[in-house]
Amino acid sequence: MTDYDIQGPTRVCAVTGRELKPGEKYFAALTESAGTLVRTDYAPEAWPGLPAGAVAYWCGKVPAAGAKPRKPVVNDDLLLDCFDRLKGSADADGLNFRYVATLLLMRRKRFKFEDASRDASGRDVMIVRDARGGAVHHVVDPRLNDEQIAAVQTEVFRVLGWE
């Protein structure tokens, strides 16, 4: 099983060290460092803007303590942005994240399956089309089993704060 060492929401501003209170707005960024995806949270007043090399960024509100978890609201545009930023990624985490993002976008009917092929390295490649813009994407299949796909999907939700 693929194991990601990415911390979830910290509820602490990375710049000031201040605790982010329930109901407070925050910014988060996902960057790649030495082949690992890293999440960093910021208070609004300390948000430095999009960090260099960011894979994704978003804003949200810190949930109230004891609040019931709700079903994640999947923002297709945010997921597509993460997908696009990982286009050239060759590391396993990036390939897995991009593949699962593709499956989620297909489930949401944002991507439509077009075809499958093999690349020059002999890897299976899924060809999908963006239902809105018509762009065609080639996505390497990392050959994850169902359990691994579920684990990566859970990690994608956790990293993006949708858990």
JSON list of C-alpha atoms in Angstrom, two decimals:
[
{"chain": "A", "resi": 1, "resn": "MET", "atom": "CA", "xyz": [0.00, 0.00, 0.00]},
{"chain": "A", "resi": 2, "resn": "THR", "atom": "CA", "xyz": [1.23, 3.49, -0.77]},
{"chain": "A", "resi": 3, "resn": "ASP", "atom": "CA", "xyz": [1.86, 5.48, 2.40]},
{"chain": "A", "resi": 4, "resn": "TYR", "atom": "CA", "xyz": [1.89, 9.26, 2.33]},
{"chain": "A", "resi": 5, "resn": "ASP", "atom": "CA", "xyz": [3.54, 11.24, 5.10]},
{"chain": "A", "resi": 6, "resn": "ILE", "atom": "CA", "xyz": [1.45, 14.38, 4.61]},
{"chain": "A", "resi": 7, "resn": "GLN", "atom": "CA", "xyz": [-0.01, 15.99, 7.67]},
{"chain": "A", "resi": 8, "resn": "GLY", "atom": "CA", "xyz": [-3.63, 17.03, 7.59]},
{"chain": "A", "resi": 9, "resn": "PRO", "atom": "CA", "xyz": [-4.93, 20.41, 8.74]},
{"chain": "A", "resi": 10, "resn": "THR", "atom": "CA", "xyz": [-2.74, 21.70, 11.58]},
{"chain": "A", "resi": 11, "resn": "ARG", "atom": "CA", "xyz": [-5.05, 24.48, 12.80]},
{"chain": "A", "resi": 12, "resn": "VAL", "atom": "CA", "xyz": [-1.85, 26.46, 13.42]},
{"chain": "A", "resi": 13, "resn": "CYS", "atom": "CA", "xyz": [-0.52, 29.25, 11.18]},
{"chain": "A", "resi": 14, "resn": "ALA", "atom": "CA", "xyz": [2.86, 28.25, 9.72]},
{"chain": "A", "resi": 15, "resn": "VAL", "atom": "CA", "xyz": [4.09, 31.88, 9.77]},
{"chain": "A", "resi": 16, "resn": "THR", "atom": "CA", "xyz": [2.87, 33.20, 13.14]},
{"chain": "A", "resi": 17, "resn": "GLY", "atom": "CA", "xyz": [2.42, 29.97, 15.11]},
{"chain": "A", "resi": 18, "resn": "ARG", "atom": "CA", "xyz": [-1.01, 31.26, 16.16]},
{"chain": "A", "resi": 19, "resn": "GLU", "atom": "CA", "xyz": [-3.78, 28.72, 16.69]},
{"chain": "A", "resi": 20, "resn": "LEU", "atom": "CA", "xyz": [-6.52, 28.98, 14.07]},
{"chain": "A", "resi": 21, "resn": "LYS", "atom": "CA", "xyz": [-9.87, 29.17, 15.88]},
{"chain": "A", "resi": 22, "resn": "PRO", "atom": "CA", "xyz": [-13.10, 27.36, 14.91]},
{"chain": "A", "resi": 23, "resn": "GLY", "atom": "CA", "xyz": [-14.99, 29.32, 12.26]},
{"chain": "A", "resi": 24, "resn": "GLU", "atom": "CA", "xyz": [-11.88, 31.26, 11.25]},
{"chain": "A", "resi": 25, "resn": "LYS", "atom": "CA", "xyz": [-10.85, 31.46, 7.61]},
{"chain": "A", "resi": 26, "resn": "TYR", "atom": "CA", "xyz": [-7.48, 29.94, 6.67]},
{"chain": "A", "resi": 27, "resn": "PHE", "atom": "CA", "xyz": [-5.36, 29.44, 3.56]},
{"chain": "A", "resi": 28, "resn": "ALA", "atom": "CA", "xyz": [-3.57, 26.19, 2.77]},
{"chain": "A", "resi": 29, "resn": "ALA", "atom": "CA", "xyz": [-0.96, 25.29, 0.18]},
{"chain": "A", "resi": 30, "resn": "LEU", "atom": "CA", "xyz": [0.25, 21.94, -1.08]},
{"chain": "A", "resi": 31, "resn": "THR", "atom": "CA", "xyz": [3.87, 21.89, -2.26]},
{"chain": "A", "resi": 32, "resn": "GLU", "atom": "CA", "xyz": [6.27, 19.20, -3.35]},
{"chain": "A", "resi": 33, "resn": "SER", "atom": "CA", "xyz": [9.52, 18.86, -1.44]},
{"chain": "A", "resi": 34, "resn": "ALA", "atom": "CA", "xyz": [12.04, 16.09, -2.16]},
{"chain": "A", "resi": 35, "resn": "GLY", "atom": "CA", "xyz": [9.33, 13.97, -3.78]},
{"chain": "A", "resi": 36, "resn": "THR", "atom": "CA", "xyz": [6.88, 14.42, -0.89]},
{"chain": "A", "resi": 37, "resn": "LEU", "atom": "CA", "xyz": [3.64, 16.43, -0.89]},
{"chain": "A", "resi": 38, "resn": "VAL", "atom": "CA", "xyz": [3.56, 18.89, 2.04]},
{"chain": "A", "resi": 39, "resn": "ARG", "atom": "CA", "xyz": [0.54, 20.83, 3.32]},
{"chain": "A", "resi": 40, "resn": "THR", "atom": "CA", "xyz": [1.04, 24.23, 5.01]},
{"chain": "A", "resi": 41, "resn": "ASP", "atom": "CA", "xyz": [-1.74, 26.25, 6.70]},
{"chain": "A", "resi": 42, "resn": "TYR", "atom": "CA", "xyz": [-1.82, 30.04, 7.10]},
{"chain": "A", "resi": 43, "resn": "ALA", "atom": "CA", "xyz": [-3.89, 32.63, 8.95]},
{"chain": "A", "resi": 44, "resn": "PRO", "atom": "CA", "xyz": [-5.37, 35.14, 6.45]},
{"chain": "A", "resi": 45, "resn": "GLU", "atom": "CA", "xyz": [-3.18, 38.00, 7.68]},
{"chain": "A", "resi": 46, "resn": "ALA", "atom": "CA", "xyz": [-0.04, 35.86, 7.28]},
{"chain": "A", "resi": 47, "resn": "TRP", "atom": "CA", "xyz": [-0.84, 34.39, 3.84]},
{"chain": "A", "resi": 48, "resn": "PRO", "atom": "CA", "xyz": [2.25, 35.13, 1.72]},
{"chain": "A", "resi": 49, "resn": "GLY", "atom": "CA", "xyz": [0.46, 34.36, -1.54]},
{"chain": "A", "resi": 50, "resn": "LEU", "atom": "CA", "xyz": [0.99, 31.33, -3.71]},
{"chain": "A", "resi": 51, "resn": "PRO", "atom": "CA", "xyz": [4.26, 29.64, -2.65]},
{"chain": "A", "resi": 52, "resn": "ALA", "atom": "CA", "xyz": [6.80, 28.84, -5.36]},
{"chain": "A", "resi": 53, "resn": "GLY", "atom": "CA", "xyz": [6.30, 25.34, -6.73]},
{"chain": "A", "resi": 54, "resn": "ALA", "atom": "CA", "xyz": [2.81, 24.98, -5.24]},
{"chain": "A", "resi": 55, "resn": "VAL", "atom": "CA", "xyz": [0.80, 22.02, -6.52]},
{"chain": "A", "resi": 56, "resn": "ALA", "atom": "CA", "xyz": [-2.43, 23.52, -5.17]},
{"chain": "A", "resi": 57, "resn": "TYR", "atom": "CA", "xyz": [-3.81, 26.09, -2.77]},
{"chain": "A", "resi": 58, "resn": "TRP", "atom": "CA", "xyz": [-7.23, 26.83, -1.31]},
{"chain": "A", "resi": 59, "resn": "CYS", "atom": "CA", "xyz": [-9.01, 28.59, 1.50]},
{"chain": "A", "resi": 60, "resn": "GLY", "atom": "CA", "xyz": [-11.50, 27.23, 4.00]},
{"chain": "A", "resi": 61, "resn": "LYS", "atom": "CA", "xyz": [-12.88, 27.66, 7.49]},
{"chain": "A", "resi": 62, "resn": "VAL", "atom": "CA", "xyz": [-11.69, 25.81, 10.56]},
{"chain": "A", "resi": 63, "resn": "PRO", "atom": "CA", "xyz": [-14.56, 23.51, 11.62]},
{"chain": "A", "resi": 64, "resn": "ALA", "atom": "CA", "xyz": [-16.12, 23.95, 15.03]},
{"chain": "A", "resi": 65, "resn": "ALA", "atom": "CA", "xyz": [-14.88, 21.59, 17.72]},
{"chain": "A", "resi": 66, "resn": "GLY", "atom": "CA", "xyz": [-17.08, 18.50, 17.83]},
{"chain": "A", "resi": 67, "resn": "ALA", "atom": "CA", "xyz": [-18.77, 19.39, 14.55]},
{"chain": "A", "resi": 68, "resn": "LYS", "atom": "CA", "xyz": [-20.16, 16.41, 12.71]},
{"chain": "A", "resi": 69, "resn": "PRO", "atom": "CA", "xyz": [-18.08, 15.48, 9.71]},
{"chain": "A", "resi": 70, "resn": "ARG", "atom": "CA", "xyz": [-19.95, 16.22, 6.54]},
{"chain": "A", "resi": 71, "resn": "LYS", "atom": "CA", "xyz": [-19.63, 14.65, 3.17]},
{"chain": "A", "resi": 72, "resn": "PRO", "atom": "CA", "xyz": [-16.81, 16.42, 1.34]},
{"chain": "A", "resi": 73, "resn": "VAL", "atom": "CA", "xyz": [-17.77, 18.98, -1.26]},
{"chain": "A", "resi": 74, "resn": "VAL", "atom": "CA", "xyz": [-15.53, 18.22, -4.19]},
{"chain": "A", "resi": 75, "resn": "ASN", "atom": "CA", "xyz": [-14.42, 21.34, -6.00]},
{"chain": "A", "resi": 76, "resn": "ASP", "atom": "CA", "xyz": [-13.82, 20.10, -9.55]},
{"chain": "A", "resi": 77, "resn": "ASP", "atom": "CA", "xyz": [-11.73, 23.15, -10.47]},
{"chain": "A", "resi": 78, "resn": "LEU", "atom": "CA", "xyz": [-9.41, 22.70, -7.47]},
{"chain": "A", "resi": 79, "resn": "LEU", "atom": "CA", "xyz": [-9.04, 19.00, -8.23]},
{"chain": "A", "resi": 80, "resn": "LEU", "atom": "CA", "xyz": [-8.37, 19.81, -11.90]},
{"chain": "A", "resi": 81, "resn": "ASP", "atom": "CA", "xyz": [-5.76, 22.39, -10.85]},
{"chain": "A", "resi": 82, "resn": "CYS", "atom": "CA", "xyz": [-3.94, 19.75, -8.76]},
{"chain": "A", "resi": 83, "resn": "PHE", "atom": "CA", "xyz": [-4.21, 17.32, -11.69]},
{"chain": "A", "resi": 84, "resn": "ASP", "atom": "CA", "xyz": [-2.69, 19.87, -14.10]},
{"chain": "A", "resi": 85, "resn": "ARG", "atom": "CA", "xyz": [0.16, 20.85, -11.78]},
{"chain": "A", "resi": 86, "resn": "LEU", "atom": "CA", "xyz": [1.22, 17.20, -11.44]},
{"chain": "A", "resi": 87, "resn": "LYS", "atom": "CA", "xyz": [1.37, 16.67, -15.22]},
{"chain": "A", "resi": 88, "resn": "GLY", "atom": "CA", "xyz": [5.14, 16.23, -15.41]},
{"chain": "A", "resi": 89, "resn": "SER", "atom": "CA", "xyz": [5.52, 14.40, -12.10]},
{"chain": "A", "resi": 90, "resn": "ALA", "atom": "CA", "xyz": [7.54, 11.19, -12.31]},
{"chain": "A", "resi": 91, "resn": "ASP", "atom": "CA", "xyz": [7.56, 10.21, -8.63]},
{"chain": "A", "resi": 92, "resn": "ALA", "atom": "CA", "xyz": [5.16, 7.56, -7.33]},
{"chain": "A", "resi": 93, "resn": "ASP", "atom": "CA", "xyz": [3.21, 9.91, -5.04]},
{"chain": "A", "resi": 94, "resn": "GLY", "atom": "CA", "xyz": [2.59, 12.38, -7.86]},
{"chain": "A", "resi": 95, "resn": "LEU", "atom": "CA", "xyz": [1.58, 9.65, -10.33]},
{"chain": "A", "resi": 96, "resn": "ASN", "atom": "CA", "xyz": [-0.78, 8.06, -7.79]},
{"chain": "A", "resi": 97, "resn": "PHE", "atom": "CA", "xyz": [-2.32, 11.41, -6.81]},
{"chain": "A", "resi": 98, "resn": "ARG", "atom": "CA", "xyz": [-2.85, 12.37, -10.47]},
{"chain": "A", "resi": 99, "resn": "TYR", "atom": "CA", "xyz": [-4.35, 8.98, -11.35]},
{"chain": "A", "resi": 100, "resn": "VAL", "atom": "CA", "xyz": [-6.82, 9.06, -8.45]},
{"chain": "A", "resi": 101, "resn": "ALA", "atom": "CA", "xyz": [-7.69, 12.69, -9.24]},
{"chain": "A", "resi": 102, "resn": "THR", "atom": "CA", "xyz": [-8.49, 11.49, -12.78]},
{"chain": "A", "resi": 103, "resn": "LEU", "atom": "CA", "xyz": [-10.79, 8.77, -11.43]},
{"chain": "A", "resi": 104, "resn": "LEU", "atom": "CA", "xyz": [-12.55, 11.30, -9.19]},
{"chain": "A", "resi": 105, "resn": "LEU", "atom": "CA", "xyz": [-12.98, 13.72, -12.10]},
{"chain": "A", "resi": 106, "resn": "MET", "atom": "CA", "xyz": [-14.38, 10.87, -14.22]},
{"chain": "A", "resi": 107, "resn": "ARG", "atom": "CA", "xyz": [-16.81, 9.96, -11.44]},
{"chain": "A", "resi": 108, "resn": "ARG", "atom": "CA", "xyz": [-17.90, 13.61, -11.34]},
{"chain": "A", "resi": 109, "resn": "LYS", "atom": "CA", "xyz": [-18.36, 13.49, -15.14]},
{"chain": "A", "resi": 110, "resn": "ARG", "atom": "CA", "xyz": [-15.77, 16.24, -15.66]},
{"chain": "A", "resi": 111, "resn": "PHE", "atom": "CA", "xyz": [-13.53, 13.80, -17.55]},
{"chain": "A", "resi": 112, "resn": "LYS", "atom": "CA", "xyz": [-14.71, 11.30, -20.13]},
{"chain": "A", "resi": 113, "resn": "PHE", "atom": "CA", "xyz": [-12.76, 8.16, -20.91]},
{"chain": "A", "resi": 114, "resn": "GLU", "atom": "CA", "xyz": [-11.55, 8.18, -24.53]},
{"chain": "A", "resi": 115, "resn": "ASP", "atom": "CA", "xyz": [-9.05, 5.35, -24.93]},
{"chain": "A", "resi": 116, "resn": "ALA", "atom": "CA", "xyz": [-6.15, 3.44, -23.42]},
{"chain": "A", "resi": 117, "resn": "SER", "atom": "CA", "xyz": [-2.67, 2.93, -24.82]},
{"chain": "A", "resi": 118, "resn": "ARG", "atom": "CA", "xyz": [0.94, 2.24, -23.84]},
{"chain": "A", "resi": 119, "resn": "ASP", "atom": "CA", "xyz": [3.69, 4.82, -23.70]},
{"chain": "A", "resi": 120, "resn": "ALA", "atom": "CA", "xyz": [7.26, 4.37, -24.96]},
{"chain": "A", "resi": 121, "resn": "SER", "atom": "CA", "xyz": [8.22, 2.88, -21.57]},
{"chain": "A", "resi": 122, "resn": "GLY", "atom": "CA", "xyz": [5.52, 0.21, -21.84]},
{"chain": "A", "resi": 123, "resn": "ARG", "atom": "CA", "xyz": [3.32, 1.75, -19.13]},
{"chain": "A", "resi": 124, "resn": "ASP", "atom": "CA", "xyz": [-0.46, 1.73, -19.50]},
{"chain": "A", "resi": 125, "resn": "VAL", "atom": "CA", "xyz": [-1.87, 5.18, -20.21]},
{"chain": "A", "resi": 126, "resn": "MET", "atom": "CA", "xyz": [-5.49, 6.27, -19.85]},
{"chain": "A", "resi": 127, "resn": "ILE", "atom": "CA", "xyz": [-6.65, 8.93, -22.30]},
{"chain": "A", "resi": 128, "resn": "VAL", "atom": "CA", "xyz": [-9.41, 11.21, -21.02]},
{"chain": "A", "resi": 129, "resn": "ARG", "atom": "CA", "xyz": [-11.13, 14.32, -22.36]},
{"chain": "A", "resi": 130, "resn": "ASP", "atom": "CA", "xyz": [-12.24, 17.30, -20.28]},
{"chain": "A", "resi": 131, "resn": "ALA", "atom": "CA", "xyz": [-16.02, 17.51, -20.77]},
{"chain": "A", "resi": 132, "resn": "ARG", "atom": "CA", "xyz": [-15.96, 21.31, -20.47]},
{"chain": "A", "resi": 133, "resn": "GLY", "atom": "CA", "xyz": [-12.87, 22.46, -22.31]},
{"chain": "A", "resi": 134, "resn": "GLY", "atom": "CA", "xyz": [-12.27, 19.47, -24.57]},
{"chain": "A", "resi": 135, "resn": "ALA", "atom": "CA", "xyz": [-8.60, 19.14, -23.59]},
{"chain": "A", "resi": 136, "resn": "VAL", "atom": "CA", "xyz": [-7.20, 15.62, -23.93]},
{"chain": "A", "resi": 137, "resn": "HIS", "atom": "CA", "xyz": [-5.04, 14.26, -21.12]},
{"chain": "A", "resi": 138, "resn": "HIS", "atom": "CA", "xyz": [-2.77, 11.21, -20.98]},
{"chain": "A", "resi": 139, "resn": "VAL", "atom": "CA", "xyz": [-2.58, 9.72, -17.49]},
{"chain": "A", "resi": 140, "resn": "VAL", "atom": "CA", "xyz": [-0.16, 6.98, -16.51]},
{"chain": "A", "resi": 141, "resn": "ASP", "atom": "CA", "xyz": [-1.85, 4.06, -14.76]},
{"chain": "A", "resi": 142, "resn": "PRO", "atom": "CA", "xyz": [0.28, 3.26, -11.69]},
{"chain": "A", "resi": 143, "resn": "ARG", "atom": "CA", "xyz": [-1.47, -0.15, -11.45]},
{"chain": "A", "resi": 144, "resn": "LEU", "atom": "CA", "xyz": [-2.99, 0.42, -8.01]},
{"chain": "A", "resi": 145, "resn": "ASN", "atom": "CA", "xyz": [-5.35, -2.20, -6.63]},
{"chain": "A", "resi": 146, "resn": "ASP", "atom": "CA", "xyz": [-8.77, -1.17, -5.25]},
{"chain": "A", "resi": 147, "resn": "GLU", "atom": "CA", "xyz": [-7.43, -0.93, -1.70]},
{"chain": "A", "resi": 148, "resn": "GLN", "atom": "CA", "xyz": [-4.56, 1.32, -2.79]},
{"chain": "A", "resi": 149, "resn": "ILE", "atom": "CA", "xyz": [-6.92, 3.53, -4.82]},
{"chain": "A", "resi": 150, "resn": "ALA", "atom": "CA", "xyz": [-9.17, 3.94, -1.76]},
{"chain": "A", "resi": 151, "resn": "ALA", "atom": "CA", "xyz": [-6.13, 4.82, 0.38]},
{"chain": "A", "resi": 152, "resn": "VAL", "atom": "CA", "xyz": [-4.87, 7.40, -2.12]},
{"chain": "A", "resi": 153, "resn": "GLN", "atom": "CA", "xyz": [-8.39, 8.86, -2.48]},
{"chain": "A", "resi": 154, "resn": "THR", "atom": "CA", "xyz": [-8.64, 9.21, 1.30]},
{"chain": "A", "resi": 155, "resn": "GLU", "atom": "CA", "xyz": [-5.24, 10.89, 1.29]},
{"chain": "A", "resi": 156, "resn": "VAL", "atom": "CA", "xyz": [-6.29, 13.25, -1.53]},
{"chain": "A", "resi": 157, "resn": "PHE", "atom": "CA", "xyz": [-9.37, 14.25, 0.53]},
{"chain": "A", "resi": 158, "resn": "ARG", "atom": "CA", "xyz": [-7.27, 14.66, 3.68]},
{"chain": "A", "resi": 159, "resn": "VAL", "atom": "CA", "xyz": [-4.57, 16.72, 1.97]},
{"chain": "A", "resi": 160, "resn": "LEU", "atom": "CA", "xyz": [-7.12, 19.02, 0.37]},
{"chain": "A", "resi": 161, "resn": "GLY", "atom": "CA", "xyz": [-9.00, 19.40, 3.68]},
{"chain": "A", "resi": 162, "resn": "TRP", "atom": "CA", "xyz": [-12.11, 17.60, 2.46]},
{"chain": "A", "resi": 163, "resn": "GLU", "atom": "CA", "xyz": [-12.15, 14.98, 5.19]}
]
